[in-house]
Structure formats: structure tokens, C-alpha cells
Amino acid sequence: AVPGPLSRNAPGRQGWDIDSWFLFENYPSPRGTRQISTAHACVLGLYDLSDDWEVRLFPAGFSRSLAGGAFTQLDVEAAVPAEFRLIGGGARVTGPKGRFSGGLVGSWPHSDSTWKARAMVSSTSSEPVTLECCAIGLRSKRDATFLVEVAKATGAAGQSSWAQARFESPVVQLLGGGAVITGAATEMPPLLMSSVKDDTLGAWNAHAYSLLGHSKVTVTAYAMGLKFA
């Protein structure tokens, strides 16, 4: 196996939480994988047999009071420092139980060094809503040369939109992926799910669905892969 991240260097970060009907959480977790509603979490990992790699999580987030009931778009970005390469990320939005609605409409690589999260939420409480974002960074301890590649695909606009980003080269190892919805109506956020494709480790799927019949959405999927020189 080719040495890689997410094995010996991150023993407490090998889980992944996901919380849906609306997507509220898609985030690295020390608790391990879990299932909420009909959503499933999966973890992609690479062996690090010689302890060659360092993996770190770089979080960012903020809280805001949204009392008033109208849906509001919230954005936040997390960045990796210069000595790390961005290899993935996650996001979650939380608020007063039973008093806020909506969810994540985007969690995706925004640049070579930043991961961005976007939520569309409303609240009837003065308690704050919190949007968190996490960038996952990889650094070689032995100055190994490697590339992080990003594949991108955008689905057709409609009440339902589906896209698959994939790597055609077998030498690119899938690390993870993300997705973002555009064109969503502000009166009701759409549903978003993104995941590794079940029958191959070279593709990342994203699916968006509008709950309003007159509203069209467009989803863009991102796959992140590792290539050794």
C-alpha cells in the first residue's frame, strides 16, 4: 500500500458524523461513525505504515442570533497553513433544539488552502445559531513530493440535480469530496447529500433536491485526490 494519511497520526479522528434529513452535520468526529435517520457516514483512509505523514484539523466558525423566522445564508471558511496541503473538510450547523430549521447547502474546497461551509437556516429563538467548518491538512514529515488534485462536475438545473466528480487516472487516490448548491430559493433551503460512489473509490457524488416545485437548484460535486510524484 502507498503510505498516506488518516491512520496512525490521527487515532482520535477516524470517525465521521452525519446528521440528516436536512444535512446539519458532515464533520470529522472522535466519536466514530454513526447513523442518524436514513443517512450513513463513511470514512476514507490511507495507510501510513512508516509514520511519514501528519494530518491536522483546522476549525473555524461563528455564532449569530437569527430570531425572526426568515431564512438567512451563513458562510464560513477554514484554512490550512502554508506547510500543509488541503485534502478535505467538513461542516456542521447547530441551533436551539426545536427552534431552528434549514441546514447545510454547501461544504466544499473553495481554494487550494480553504474549505468553505454554507448554511441556509432560520430560527424563532434569540439563542444563536452556530456554523462550523473544518479544513483537513496533510503534511509530509519527510519532504515527500505529492500533489492534491480536485475534480469538479456540475449537474443540470432542476427540482433535482445530480453530479459526479471523478478521477480517470488510477494513480490518483480519492481522499474525499464535497458539494455546494447554487440557485436555491431563499424561502426554503433544498436538501443536499454528498458521498463516495458505492462501486468505486474514484468518484464523488452529490445530489440536491428542492422542496419547492417552482424552484430549480444546481449542485456541483468536488472530488479530492492524492497523487504521489
PDB file of C-alpha atoms in Angstrom:
ATOM      1  CA  ALA A   1       0.000   0.000   0.000  1.00  0.00           C
ATOM      2  CA  VAL A   2       1.150   3.554  -0.648  1.00  0.00           C
ATOM      3  CA  PRO A   3       1.764   5.381   2.659  1.00  0.00           C
ATOM      4  CA  GLY A   4      -0.839   8.049   3.344  1.00  0.00           C
ATOM      5  CA  PRO A   5      -2.834   9.965   5.969  1.00  0.00           C
ATOM      6  CA  LEU A   6      -5.672   9.203   8.370  1.00  0.00           C
ATOM      7  CA  SER A   7      -4.175   6.159  10.036  1.00  0.00           C
ATOM      8  CA  ARG A   8      -1.619   6.233  12.861  1.00  0.00           C
ATOM      9  CA  ASN A   9      -1.324  10.022  13.020  1.00  0.00           C
ATOM     10  CA  ALA A  10      -4.945  10.725  13.818  1.00  0.00           C
ATOM     11  CA  PRO A  11      -6.134   7.957  16.169  1.00  0.00           C
ATOM     12  CA  GLY A  12      -8.891  10.103  17.687  1.00  0.00           C
ATOM     13  CA  ARG A  13     -10.140  11.418  14.376  1.00  0.00           C
ATOM     14  CA  GLN A  14     -11.027   8.317  12.453  1.00  0.00           C
ATOM     15  CA  GLY A  15     -14.790   8.757  12.726  1.00  0.00           C
ATOM     16  CA  TRP A  16     -17.217  10.828  10.728  1.00  0.00           C
ATOM     17  CA  ASP A  17     -20.590  12.102  11.866  1.00  0.00           C
ATOM     18  CA  ILE A  18     -23.505  12.832   9.593  1.00  0.00           C
ATOM     19  CA  ASP A  19     -26.920  14.136  10.592  1.00  0.00           C
ATOM     20  CA  SER A  20     -29.807  14.426   8.139  1.00  0.00           C
ATOM     21  CA  TRP A  21     -32.967  14.761   6.854  1.00  0.00           C
ATOM     22  CA  PHE A  22     -31.733  18.247   6.243  1.00  0.00           C
ATOM     23  CA  LEU A  23     -27.966  17.970   6.306  1.00  0.00           C
ATOM     24  CA  PHE A  24     -26.882  19.525   9.600  1.00  0.00           C
ATOM     25  CA  GLU A  25     -23.582  17.762  10.158  1.00  0.00           C
ATOM     26  CA  ASN A  26     -20.923  16.287   7.890  1.00  0.00           C
ATOM     27  CA  TYR A  27     -17.877  16.559  10.092  1.00  0.00           C
ATOM     28  CA  PRO A  28     -14.805  14.672  11.387  1.00  0.00           C
ATOM     29  CA  SER A  29     -15.517  13.254  14.826  1.00  0.00           C
ATOM     30  CA  PRO A  30     -13.572  11.485  17.585  1.00  0.00           C
ATOM     31  CA  ARG A  31     -16.750   9.604  18.480  1.00  0.00           C
ATOM     32  CA  GLY A  32     -16.663   7.332  15.445  1.00  0.00           C
ATOM     33  CA  THR A  33     -19.147   6.854  12.648  1.00  0.00           C
ATOM     34  CA  ARG A  34     -22.832   6.930  13.408  1.00  0.00           C
ATOM     35  CA  GLN A  35     -26.168   6.875  11.631  1.00  0.00           C
ATOM     36  CA  ILE A  36     -28.936   9.434  12.044  1.00  0.00           C
ATOM     37  CA  SER A  37     -32.272   8.970  10.291  1.00  0.00           C
ATOM     38  CA  THR A  38     -31.529   7.297   6.944  1.00  0.00           C
ATOM     39  CA  ALA A  39     -28.093   8.870   6.481  1.00  0.00           C
ATOM     40  CA  HIS A  40     -24.892   6.850   6.585  1.00  0.00           C
ATOM     41  CA  ALA A  41     -21.374   8.012   7.363  1.00  0.00           C
ATOM     42  CA  CYS A  42     -18.267   6.573   5.747  1.00  0.00           C
ATOM     43  CA  VAL A  43     -14.570   7.152   6.284  1.00  0.00           C
ATOM     44  CA  LEU A  44     -11.868   7.034   3.614  1.00  0.00           C
ATOM     45  CA  GLY A  45      -8.396   6.276   4.880  1.00  0.00           C
ATOM     46  CA  LEU A  46      -4.892   5.592   3.604  1.00  0.00           C
ATOM     47  CA  TYR A  47      -2.259   3.518   5.376  1.00  0.00           C
ATOM     48  CA  ASP A  48       0.677   5.302   6.984  1.00  0.00           C
ATOM     49  CA  LEU A  49       2.917   2.356   7.726  1.00  0.00           C
ATOM     50  CA  SER A  50       6.096   4.352   8.373  1.00  0.00           C
ATOM     51  CA  ASP A  51       4.607   7.360  10.188  1.00  0.00           C
ATOM     52  CA  ASP A  52       5.523   9.603   7.260  1.00  0.00           C
ATOM     53  CA  TRP A  53       2.553  11.966   7.396  1.00  0.00           C
ATOM     54  CA  GLU A  54       0.911  14.470   9.712  1.00  0.00           C
ATOM     55  CA  VAL A  55      -2.813  15.160   9.455  1.00  0.00           C
ATOM     56  CA  ARG A  56      -4.438  18.062  11.290  1.00  0.00           C
ATOM     57  CA  LEU A  57      -7.876  19.594  11.552  1.00  0.00           C
ATOM     58  CA  PHE A  58      -8.117  23.386  11.296  1.00  0.00           C
ATOM     59  CA  PRO A  59     -11.530  24.555  12.509  1.00  0.00           C
ATOM     60  CA  ALA A  60     -13.343  27.863  12.091  1.00  0.00           C
ATOM     61  CA  GLY A  61     -16.825  29.032  12.999  1.00  0.00           C
ATOM     62  CA  PHE A  62     -19.085  31.694  14.414  1.00  0.00           C
ATOM     63  CA  SER A  63     -22.444  32.113  16.134  1.00  0.00           C
ATOM     64  CA  ARG A  64     -25.237  34.527  15.245  1.00  0.00           C
ATOM     65  CA  SER A  65     -28.709  35.252  16.523  1.00  0.00           C
ATOM     66  CA  LEU A  66     -31.275  34.840  13.721  1.00  0.00           C
ATOM     67  CA  ALA A  67     -34.523  35.436  15.606  1.00  0.00           C
ATOM     68  CA  GLY A  68     -37.263  36.465  13.208  1.00  0.00           C
ATOM     69  CA  GLY A  69     -38.007  33.319  11.242  1.00  0.00           C
ATOM     70  CA  ALA A  70     -36.629  34.341   7.825  1.00  0.00           C
ATOM     71  CA  PHE A  71     -34.073  32.053   6.187  1.00  0.00           C
ATOM     72  CA  THR A  72     -30.566  33.510   6.222  1.00  0.00           C
ATOM     73  CA  GLN A  73     -27.470  32.365   4.347  1.00  0.00           C
ATOM     74  CA  LEU A  74     -24.378  31.896   6.513  1.00  0.00           C
ATOM     75  CA  ASP A  75     -20.851  31.309   5.164  1.00  0.00           C
ATOM     76  CA  VAL A  76     -17.579  30.468   6.899  1.00  0.00           C
ATOM     77  CA  GLU A  77     -14.144  29.340   5.693  1.00  0.00           C
ATOM     78  CA  ALA A  78     -11.378  27.368   7.384  1.00  0.00           C
ATOM     79  CA  ALA A  79      -7.811  27.487   6.091  1.00  0.00           C
ATOM     80  CA  VAL A  80      -4.733  25.275   6.344  1.00  0.00           C
ATOM     81  CA  PRO A  81      -1.338  26.949   6.936  1.00  0.00           C
ATOM     82  CA  ALA A  82       1.292  27.131   4.213  1.00  0.00           C
ATOM     83  CA  GLU A  83       3.170  23.990   5.319  1.00  0.00           C
ATOM     84  CA  PHE A  84       0.033  21.850   4.883  1.00  0.00           C
ATOM     85  CA  ARG A  85      -1.970  20.868   1.809  1.00  0.00           C
ATOM     86  CA  LEU A  86      -5.751  20.863   1.918  1.00  0.00           C
ATOM     87  CA  ILE A  87      -7.082  17.309   1.493  1.00  0.00           C
ATOM     88  CA  GLY A  88     -10.691  17.641   2.692  1.00  0.00           C
ATOM     89  CA  GLY A  89     -13.036  19.229   5.159  1.00  0.00           C
ATOM     90  CA  GLY A  90     -16.411  19.173   6.828  1.00  0.00           C
ATOM     91  CA  ALA A  91     -19.154  21.374   8.224  1.00  0.00           C
ATOM     92  CA  ARG A  92     -22.000  21.443  10.724  1.00  0.00           C
ATOM     93  CA  VAL A  93     -24.707  23.857  11.788  1.00  0.00           C
ATOM     94  CA  THR A  94     -26.350  23.774  15.210  1.00  0.00           C
ATOM     95  CA  GLY A  95     -29.001  25.845  16.950  1.00  0.00           C
ATOM     96  CA  PRO A  96     -31.666  25.834  19.652  1.00  0.00           C
ATOM     97  CA  LYS A  97     -33.362  22.447  19.580  1.00  0.00           C
ATOM     98  CA  GLY A  98     -36.805  22.595  18.029  1.00  0.00           C
ATOM     99  CA  ARG A  99     -36.478  26.303  17.277  1.00  0.00           C
ATOM    100  CA  PHE A 100     -34.408  26.422  14.109  1.00  0.00           C
ATOM    101  CA  SER A 101     -34.705  24.825  10.670  1.00  0.00           C
ATOM    102  CA  GLY A 102     -32.803  24.597   7.416  1.00  0.00           C
ATOM    103  CA  GLY A 103     -29.392  23.036   7.024  1.00  0.00           C
ATOM    104  CA  LEU A 104     -26.153  22.907   5.091  1.00  0.00           C
ATOM    105  CA  VAL A 105     -26.284  23.762   1.399  1.00  0.00           C
ATOM    106  CA  GLY A 106     -22.546  23.606   0.829  1.00  0.00           C
ATOM    107  CA  SER A 107     -19.343  22.074   2.169  1.00  0.00           C
ATOM    108  CA  TRP A 108     -16.600  22.180  -0.436  1.00  0.00           C
ATOM    109  CA  PRO A 109     -12.974  23.080  -1.302  1.00  0.00           C
ATOM    110  CA  HIS A 110     -13.063  26.799  -2.035  1.00  0.00           C
ATOM    111  CA  SER A 111      -9.383  27.222  -2.916  1.00  0.00           C
ATOM    112  CA  ASP A 112      -6.101  25.326  -2.684  1.00  0.00           C
ATOM    113  CA  SER A 113      -5.936  26.115   1.038  1.00  0.00           C
ATOM    114  CA  THR A 114      -9.507  26.794   2.227  1.00  0.00           C
ATOM    115  CA  TRP A 115     -12.627  24.742   2.880  1.00  0.00           C
ATOM    116  CA  LYS A 116     -15.938  26.610   2.841  1.00  0.00           C
ATOM    117  CA  ALA A 117     -19.249  25.858   4.539  1.00  0.00           C
ATOM    118  CA  ARG A 118     -22.606  27.395   3.699  1.00  0.00           C
ATOM    119  CA  ALA A 119     -25.890  27.024   5.555  1.00  0.00           C
ATOM    120  CA  MET A 120     -29.370  28.350   4.997  1.00  0.00           C
ATOM    121  CA  VAL A 121     -31.200  28.473   8.316  1.00  0.00           C
ATOM    122  CA  SER A 122     -33.968  30.226  10.200  1.00  0.00           C
ATOM    123  CA  SER A 123     -34.717  30.473  13.899  1.00  0.00           C
ATOM    124  CA  THR A 124     -37.562  31.597  16.122  1.00  0.00           C
ATOM    125  CA  SER A 125     -35.296  31.854  19.158  1.00  0.00           C
ATOM    126  CA  SER A 126     -32.904  34.548  20.341  1.00  0.00           C
ATOM    127  CA  GLU A 127     -30.359  31.802  21.069  1.00  0.00           C
ATOM    128  CA  PRO A 128     -27.569  31.818  18.477  1.00  0.00           C
ATOM    129  CA  VAL A 129     -27.150  29.506  15.517  1.00  0.00           C
ATOM    130  CA  THR A 130     -23.589  28.229  15.079  1.00  0.00           C
ATOM    131  CA  LEU A 131     -21.933  27.351  11.772  1.00  0.00           C
ATOM    132  CA  GLU A 132     -18.659  25.416  11.992  1.00  0.00           C
ATOM    133  CA  CYS A 133     -16.218  24.488   9.271  1.00  0.00           C
ATOM    134  CA  CYS A 134     -13.141  22.277   9.331  1.00  0.00           C
ATOM    135  CA  ALA A 135     -10.243  22.104   6.882  1.00  0.00           C
ATOM    136  CA  ILE A 136      -8.184  18.895   6.877  1.00  0.00           C
ATOM    137  CA  GLY A 137      -4.497  19.422   6.167  1.00  0.00           C
ATOM    138  CA  LEU A 138      -1.751  16.972   5.181  1.00  0.00           C
ATOM    139  CA  ARG A 139       1.997  17.490   5.651  1.00  0.00           C
ATOM    140  CA  SER A 140       4.860  15.176   4.789  1.00  0.00           C
ATOM    141  CA  LYS A 141       7.300  14.688   7.666  1.00  0.00           C
ATOM    142  CA  ARG A 142       9.987  13.563   5.224  1.00  0.00           C
ATOM    143  CA  ASP A 143       9.558  16.158   2.458  1.00  0.00           C
ATOM    144  CA  ALA A 144       7.848  13.698   0.140  1.00  0.00           C
ATOM    145  CA  THR A 145       6.600  15.147  -3.127  1.00  0.00           C
ATOM    146  CA  PHE A 146       2.877  14.786  -3.674  1.00  0.00           C
ATOM    147  CA  LEU A 147       0.036  16.546  -5.448  1.00  0.00           C
ATOM    148  CA  VAL A 148      -3.545  17.127  -4.364  1.00  0.00           C
ATOM    149  CA  GLU A 149      -5.907  17.154  -7.324  1.00  0.00           C
ATOM    150  CA  VAL A 150      -9.505  18.352  -7.447  1.00  0.00           C
ATOM    151  CA  ALA A 151     -12.108  17.097  -9.912  1.00  0.00           C
ATOM    152  CA  LYS A 152     -15.288  19.114 -10.363  1.00  0.00           C
ATOM    153  CA  ALA A 153     -18.633  18.400 -12.019  1.00  0.00           C
ATOM    154  CA  THR A 154     -21.852  20.420 -12.146  1.00  0.00           C
ATOM    155  CA  GLY A 155     -25.278  18.867 -12.605  1.00  0.00           C
ATOM    156  CA  ALA A 156     -28.174  20.137 -14.683  1.00  0.00           C
ATOM    157  CA  ALA A 157     -30.533  22.640 -13.075  1.00  0.00           C
ATOM    158  CA  GLY A 158     -33.914  21.310 -11.977  1.00  0.00           C
ATOM    159  CA  GLN A 159     -36.019  20.447  -8.972  1.00  0.00           C
ATOM    160  CA  SER A 160     -33.482  17.663  -8.548  1.00  0.00           C
ATOM    161  CA  SER A 161     -29.829  17.995  -9.530  1.00  0.00           C
ATOM    162  CA  TRP A 162     -27.143  15.290  -9.511  1.00  0.00           C
ATOM    163  CA  ALA A 163     -23.425  15.433 -10.271  1.00  0.00           C
ATOM    164  CA  GLN A 164     -20.468  13.081 -10.100  1.00  0.00           C
ATOM    165  CA  ALA A 165     -16.850  14.252  -9.933  1.00  0.00           C
ATOM    166  CA  ARG A 166     -14.351  11.541 -10.726  1.00  0.00           C
ATOM    167  CA  PHE A 167     -10.699  10.820 -11.406  1.00  0.00           C
ATOM    168  CA  GLU A 168      -9.984   8.880 -14.562  1.00  0.00           C
ATOM    169  CA  SER A 169      -6.378   8.136 -13.634  1.00  0.00           C
ATOM    170  CA  PRO A 170      -5.875   5.074 -11.397  1.00  0.00           C
ATOM    171  CA  VAL A 171      -2.813   6.681  -9.772  1.00  0.00           C
ATOM    172  CA  VAL A 172      -4.955   9.355  -8.102  1.00  0.00           C
ATOM    173  CA  GLN A 173      -6.254   8.096  -4.759  1.00  0.00           C
ATOM    174  CA  LEU A 174      -9.590   9.520  -3.640  1.00  0.00           C
ATOM    175  CA  LEU A 175      -9.345  11.355  -0.307  1.00  0.00           C
ATOM    176  CA  GLY A 176     -12.885  12.699  -0.057  1.00  0.00           C
ATOM    177  CA  GLY A 177     -15.069  15.356  -1.533  1.00  0.00           C
ATOM    178  CA  GLY A 178     -17.713  17.985  -1.074  1.00  0.00           C
ATOM    179  CA  ALA A 179     -20.590  19.773  -2.752  1.00  0.00           C
ATOM    180  CA  VAL A 180     -22.403  23.078  -2.981  1.00  0.00           C
ATOM    181  CA  ILE A 181     -25.867  24.073  -4.201  1.00  0.00           C
ATOM    182  CA  THR A 182     -26.491  27.223  -6.221  1.00  0.00           C
ATOM    183  CA  GLY A 183     -29.739  28.826  -7.277  1.00  0.00           C
ATOM    184  CA  ALA A 184     -31.661  27.794  -4.157  1.00  0.00           C
ATOM    185  CA  ALA A 185     -34.829  29.675  -3.251  1.00  0.00           C
ATOM    186  CA  THR A 186     -34.454  31.761  -0.096  1.00  0.00           C
ATOM    187  CA  GLU A 187     -37.879  30.815   1.285  1.00  0.00           C
ATOM    188  CA  MET A 188     -36.962  27.143   1.758  1.00  0.00           C
ATOM    189  CA  PRO A 189     -33.494  25.539   1.646  1.00  0.00           C
ATOM    190  CA  PRO A 190     -33.042  22.462  -0.560  1.00  0.00           C
ATOM    191  CA  LEU A 191     -31.796  19.079   0.572  1.00  0.00           C
ATOM    192  CA  LEU A 192     -28.131  18.230  -0.012  1.00  0.00           C
ATOM    193  CA  MET A 193     -26.285  14.933   0.211  1.00  0.00           C
ATOM    194  CA  SER A 194     -22.806  14.049  -0.987  1.00  0.00           C
ATOM    195  CA  SER A 195     -20.876  10.802  -0.657  1.00  0.00           C
ATOM    196  CA  VAL A 196     -18.305   8.494  -2.126  1.00  0.00           C
ATOM    197  CA  LYS A 197     -19.714   6.450  -5.008  1.00  0.00           C
ATOM    198  CA  ASP A 198     -20.573   2.961  -3.764  1.00  0.00           C
ATOM    199  CA  ASP A 199     -18.958   0.888  -6.507  1.00  0.00           C
ATOM    200  CA  THR A 200     -15.683   2.745  -6.989  1.00  0.00           C
ATOM    201  CA  LEU A 201     -13.185   4.762  -4.972  1.00  0.00           C
ATOM    202  CA  GLY A 202     -12.508   7.168  -7.814  1.00  0.00           C
ATOM    203  CA  ALA A 203     -15.689   9.247  -7.787  1.00  0.00           C
ATOM    204  CA  TRP A 204     -17.703  11.534  -5.524  1.00  0.00           C
ATOM    205  CA  ASN A 205     -21.455  12.022  -5.854  1.00  0.00           C
ATOM    206  CA  ALA A 206     -23.620  14.991  -4.937  1.00  0.00           C
ATOM    207  CA  HIS A 207     -27.396  15.276  -5.008  1.00  0.00           C
ATOM    208  CA  ALA A 208     -29.620  18.289  -4.360  1.00  0.00           C
ATOM    209  CA  TYR A 209     -33.402  18.389  -4.189  1.00  0.00           C
ATOM    210  CA  SER A 210     -35.668  21.418  -3.991  1.00  0.00           C
ATOM    211  CA  LEU A 211     -38.673  21.134  -1.691  1.00  0.00           C
ATOM    212  CA  LEU A 212     -40.438  23.826  -3.725  1.00  0.00           C
ATOM    213  CA  GLY A 213     -41.885  22.669  -7.021  1.00  0.00           C
ATOM    214  CA  HIS A 214     -41.287  26.008  -8.731  1.00  0.00           C
ATOM    215  CA  SER A 215     -37.666  26.308  -7.599  1.00  0.00           C
ATOM    216  CA  LYS A 216     -34.658  24.943  -9.512  1.00  0.00           C
ATOM    217  CA  VAL A 217     -31.322  24.049  -7.959  1.00  0.00           C
ATOM    218  CA  THR A 218     -27.902  23.221  -9.342  1.00  0.00           C
ATOM    219  CA  VAL A 219     -25.385  21.079  -7.483  1.00  0.00           C
ATOM    220  CA  THR A 220     -21.630  20.960  -8.011  1.00  0.00           C
ATOM    221  CA  ALA A 221     -19.609  17.973  -6.777  1.00  0.00           C
ATOM    222  CA  TYR A 222     -15.927  18.064  -5.886  1.00  0.00           C
ATOM    223  CA  ALA A 223     -13.594  15.073  -5.564  1.00  0.00           C
ATOM    224  CA  MET A 224     -10.206  15.423  -3.870  1.00  0.00           C
ATOM    225  CA  GLY A 225      -7.413  13.018  -4.697  1.00  0.00           C
ATOM    226  CA  LEU A 226      -3.806  12.359  -3.758  1.00  0.00           C
ATOM    227  CA  LYS A 227      -1.080  11.676  -6.307  1.00  0.00           C
ATOM    228  CA  PHE A 228       2.492  10.790  -5.390  1.00  0.00           C
ATOM    229  CA  ALA A 229       5.287  12.036  -7.623  1.00  0.00           C
TER     230      ALA A 229
END
